[in-house]
């Protein structure tokens, strides 16, 4: 410590100190000379003798300085100054290398910042580490269909470790665990409220909400930004109609969040009071969502009772087979995750065993699973972590190619600097000293590249966020350059610098000083090229190998892209305007709501430029589907056919869509037989339905469907018999991929036991559909100002949105592969040019001895081909072995698609030959005379 | 060049510090005088290299065993004078006893007879 301060003080008064010890030495010299003079030497001789006796003054000064300061740092500064000079001297190289590094490091930093946002960030609540989220899972071959779960509202996911996993529980389980657990200090529950119409100060809009139990905010340890948060007493049957707004929502609607508390709002046309505002930055427990408001759990009695005609009050709070509620607990101090799992697991498992009613259910019992919740629910992680892993691997490979490239350029430059290095070494510089100096140059280069890379990363994050969000306002994955990302970028920069700098530095200093010095003066070229050259070849081979990997990936994604874009969807997607309206949330009720919608449909159809207009109770793509059993009359219903609305309707259920008139005309779905719904099919007339080919195939085999009677078993509804009046060609509904679903279309105006609530309108227009948006809003506003127009888009954009992630991913990978190929070609070109230059003499002799130009070109190209072949020999098996990692991102193509591999190989070989041809051509133009004189 | 009365003896590693401290016990003086004093007192057997003397002085100063100030030499020129600090005095005592022990040990081994008596 003392020495540290001393050294710092020295640095501060360095000039003064240096002058001092020079004076001290001068005094010594004078004294010594005087002494010699006294011994009888002439003054001049005496001075020289004294000087001789003193020895190497520079070394002495250096040694004294060494006492006071860090020689190491001094040298580092020296090295950096020198490196700066070198960088300025080789502008082209510096700019090129900086560009390569900036792209490589920037891309890596940008992708890493997304992964950081996904994996590392914690919930903005107090002590997030003690939070645990409750799950259950089915191991082995157990299936949810055979389990005690009869109805669900929520999601399941396949986890590679835990199998089919889900966070949803029946409400009695929540009550049980809340009472019996001494592991959790608080156990709270929540359930997405979905989209609701909220009217603030006379302005209606549709936003998403979350139902939360009374302990939710207490459990998370949050303090309100204004007013108060939901407490236990708010969450009960008959509790007050209160709502807590998110900070952003309150700020947007009331400008000052503090002003929001106490304000009245209408939610789905029911009056609520804002009691407070959640703290700034709080987004709930799921980073993939950001609810705009929070309601007490039991407020769903208030809201659902008005929207669901088949509502039985509170039934779902008591149902042991209805899985819907999600739970999180705060572990008591000192309780570990494993202890809580061991204590709470059996409680739940014993209870759930009592709910099983038969052996099938007893053999498929849920098993309790506690997971850490410091980062919130891992919905985002499941969705994005694999794509980002793959992207990170790709940009990592690109950085590796860039490193190999710069290393090669440095190698070539080091050869040009052989003489300089030899001089340094012969003057007594240690090899490590020179290596250090060369490393300082590469690290400085890397740092400049890294700094530029940060700029690239800032831009890259914005660009990627824009691409990933794809116009979605509720995109919640916010990446940023926080300190861990910056540290990671800095470390990456240093590693990069070492990677591309170390090998050339070691290689360049591995010189026998004498031959090099002699060779340079004598003009003979006999350097020790063997090892050095093989290193540069190795670098080219590895670049080719990596490029091939990326090219194969690009090939697979391009094929996926074209497969996705040429999907057969069964209807015409161009020139269709799509939007949603929810009249029920604005207070419309049966049966008036049906005529309200029909009336709107007629007014839209009458708009000039609208060729036809229709509506349905769900969009066709990207928003799930309705599904329940619909079977021919007299046929039993499938044993297990989960019913409801969601994505991925079970095979045993039928996709159901309630549509308005002229649906098939508007969507241009061809009818193979019969007619479509029209004015005749209204309430009270004979219930009718239209089925599609897939439904006929599964349910009727060879019978003629026309006139057949079928029965629909909607969830919680009484069975509804209908007559088939038409057969439609297969068309998409819900998923864009896979087999065409079996669909039964029903006329919504007949109100065949399908609740009429939110409706999606489809307008086939002439010209740009979005041009009609303002007219649509105007008509809706005139009809009922309380109803907002939502999800307004075109059908084509909706379909693109559905496959946007795949498209984006395919485009990014293709872009990266092209970048990698370009970098590798530059590297190959540089290496070959250098090789040709080195062999000028040899080529000259060959040509003087009668070699043809073609032979010379071939000689150089053969070299290129050998390198390329070596690269391919390494990477083709690697590509075949690793392509299965991207399998889940491919569509309509196998991971080891031979065409993709073949195209990649051919592309790479052509690019390599192209990169090698120019140097080869130059070699063949060598004038033998000049070449020989050059020697 | 001056005639050398006797062949020079190489300084043992680490002994220079001790010699400097011991020389300064007599009072403050400058580098040149320290070198001369060691040379003369050792009957010219020990020749202090300037190349090691000054780094050694600075090292001792950095350690805080000696301190320096600019004063006028006997000939009236400005010179850097070094003097022992209390810490240096303590160090000298301990170094000296270490050296005594060492030389006694060496003597015991190299000339066993003489030391017996």
GROMACS .gro file of C-alpha atoms in nm, chain A residues 174-175 178 189 211-216 228 230-240 242 295-301 317 325:
model
   32
  174UNK     CA    1  -5.502  -2.276  -0.347
  175UNK     CA    2  -5.721  -2.264  -0.036
  178UNK     CA    3  -5.262  -2.136   0.172
  189UNK     CA    4  -5.268  -1.631  -0.665
  211UNK     CA    5  -5.699  -1.091  -1.147
  212UNK     CA    6  -5.494  -1.108  -0.828
  213UNK     CA    7  -5.565  -1.250  -0.485
  214UNK     CA    8  -5.575  -1.018  -0.184
  215UNK     CA    9  -5.221  -1.110  -0.081
  216UNK     CA   10  -5.066  -1.054  -0.422
  228UNK     CA   11  -5.334   0.193  -0.202
  230UNK     CA   12  -5.540  -0.444  -0.340
  231UNK     CA   13  -5.558  -0.596   0.010
  232UNK     CA   14  -5.714  -0.913   0.152
  233UNK     CA   15  -6.051  -0.755   0.224
  234UNK     CA   16  -6.099  -0.642  -0.138
  235UNK     CA   17  -6.084  -1.001  -0.257
  236UNK     CA   18  -6.403  -1.170  -0.139
  237UNK     CA   19  -6.749  -1.250  -0.264
  238UNK     CA   20  -6.936  -0.922  -0.266
  239UNK     CA   21  -6.616  -0.722  -0.227
  240UNK     CA   22  -6.592  -0.364  -0.353
  242UNK     CA   23  -6.197  -0.168  -0.713
  295UNK     CA   24  -5.851  -0.657  -1.022
  296UNK     CA   25  -5.928  -0.858  -0.707
  297UNK     CA   26  -5.970  -1.225  -0.797
  298UNK     CA   27  -6.335  -1.226  -0.693
  299UNK     CA   28  -6.413  -0.932  -0.920
  300UNK     CA   29  -6.451  -1.197  -1.190
  301UNK     CA   30  -6.790  -1.273  -1.031
  317UNK     CA   31  -6.403  -2.147  -0.703
  325UNK     CA   32  -5.550  -2.040  -1.090
   0.00000   0.00000   0.00000
